[in-house]
Amino acid sequence: METYKEFLDRINSFEKSEINLGDEYFKGSGSIALKVDEDNSFRPFYGDTVVFNLDDTTKKILARIVDSINAVAPECFCERLVPNTFHMTLHDLSNSPVLEDVAVELFNNELKAVKIAEKIVNQKIRMKSKYIFNMVNTSLVLGLYPASEEEYNKLMSLYYLFDDVKKLNYPLTPHITLSYYNVNGFSVESARKLESIVKELNATEMEIEIELYTKELFYQKFVSMNDYINIMSMASVE
């Protein structure tokens, strides 16, 4: 496991106050097309995940941030995410644009998640926001980090429980997805507008503190990036 310092050093290396989308027509990652159709509506996309649901106040703040960005550069994005879907992913599990390809895996993952729920106790994890940044040319996200080493250890202890469901080949980068990019890309002019509003927001509005509660930790399944279903709470409510 990364130490808290190693974790901070890693996210600080790419989560910056300014984004740089290049000086050519911006064409995002090919993975966008797995989730987004040519008309920029969300396609069917199936899978499961473990996420922290966010409180209503935080969701409203995030929705205002997305409103500000879309007021300046709406052409940079696909269909908007419904604010109620805003969440922080603890652990990715399985996904595919074809349900049959993951159906058995989803069934088995749910059985494993039931057993993990028995190991989770109610607790709170304090997080702080960092910057809005470009997530692997797929989406615009708000980066988060644990407020202290103690909070980091609590978060990672939960994270590693779900390695027993599916071990990933990349480290945890806590974030909240705000918007997926236009599947067809966008012009340099649009990229400059997006860079400008992100720089402005990062300089003025990104001091957000978020409390994550294990009573709001859910094993979910999804059928698109706008349609998540709570299957089970991962901790009992005292």
Steps between C-alpha positions, in 0.01 A plus 500: 500500500615854426583709801294816545794706374544277195129530429512880523813516284331290233178698476688830524697398191192523275226681695589861421314830526506534120417247231672481162296348218759555229516718191314276257142384466431315825395141446448324830578145596344225293345368820243783488331329205435194716278715721378775269320474164576709192218742591667549841229320695608231743508150356409186694803411708484228763696427812537528874694718739536603864433867563446756771174686454543874561283728712249729330695817581811366326296391199355850469849654513618262229194574286577874521858432392378300201253779417787751497708284269213427262409867481843563344577185296196271466627363168785324680273246667250226436164462674514645849519277803196516726621669823355219709754263345800696631707269718852410603602156383680292761574203275429427134387144429365382163363672189414436137279643225363145460306365798555137407875550527484590869176340623667206676769722646237740637318212668817373663611851603173557683543179697852606603378848594246353741782338697712816499212703643529296818853635555418872468430711807337842501751779474562841343782596263586865453597600147606827340467613142808571295443616142275443204718309254498304176464128577687304230333699218166342589333732746528811710517408868549652843796345679476416870748394764476381862545785748772321700704183516246353741217568254711355219554177691126467565425550131760254380397236753154507342643505149708187550202303627359515148818368344350168607221565249722628219861612524581795276822576316494874578502693829209685656465863389203637698283723284148600408415490130338827393458454124605267219648660191327535164552166329578681173758731658514879482699785347809676632284809559266298718795345682631849586159597642489185709854549626413857599189418704674209673791725595258758636301247703814336639621839617176605667260219588683176567529506880244230574503265798306178465417244765459143378300261717510124472123498556491672158734246340311291245560208269335621180423373155461729201346483155643832377711780644175671601323198648632345821308262724579450868513125555612501864637724770848390600462593869217477747342820629530539874 
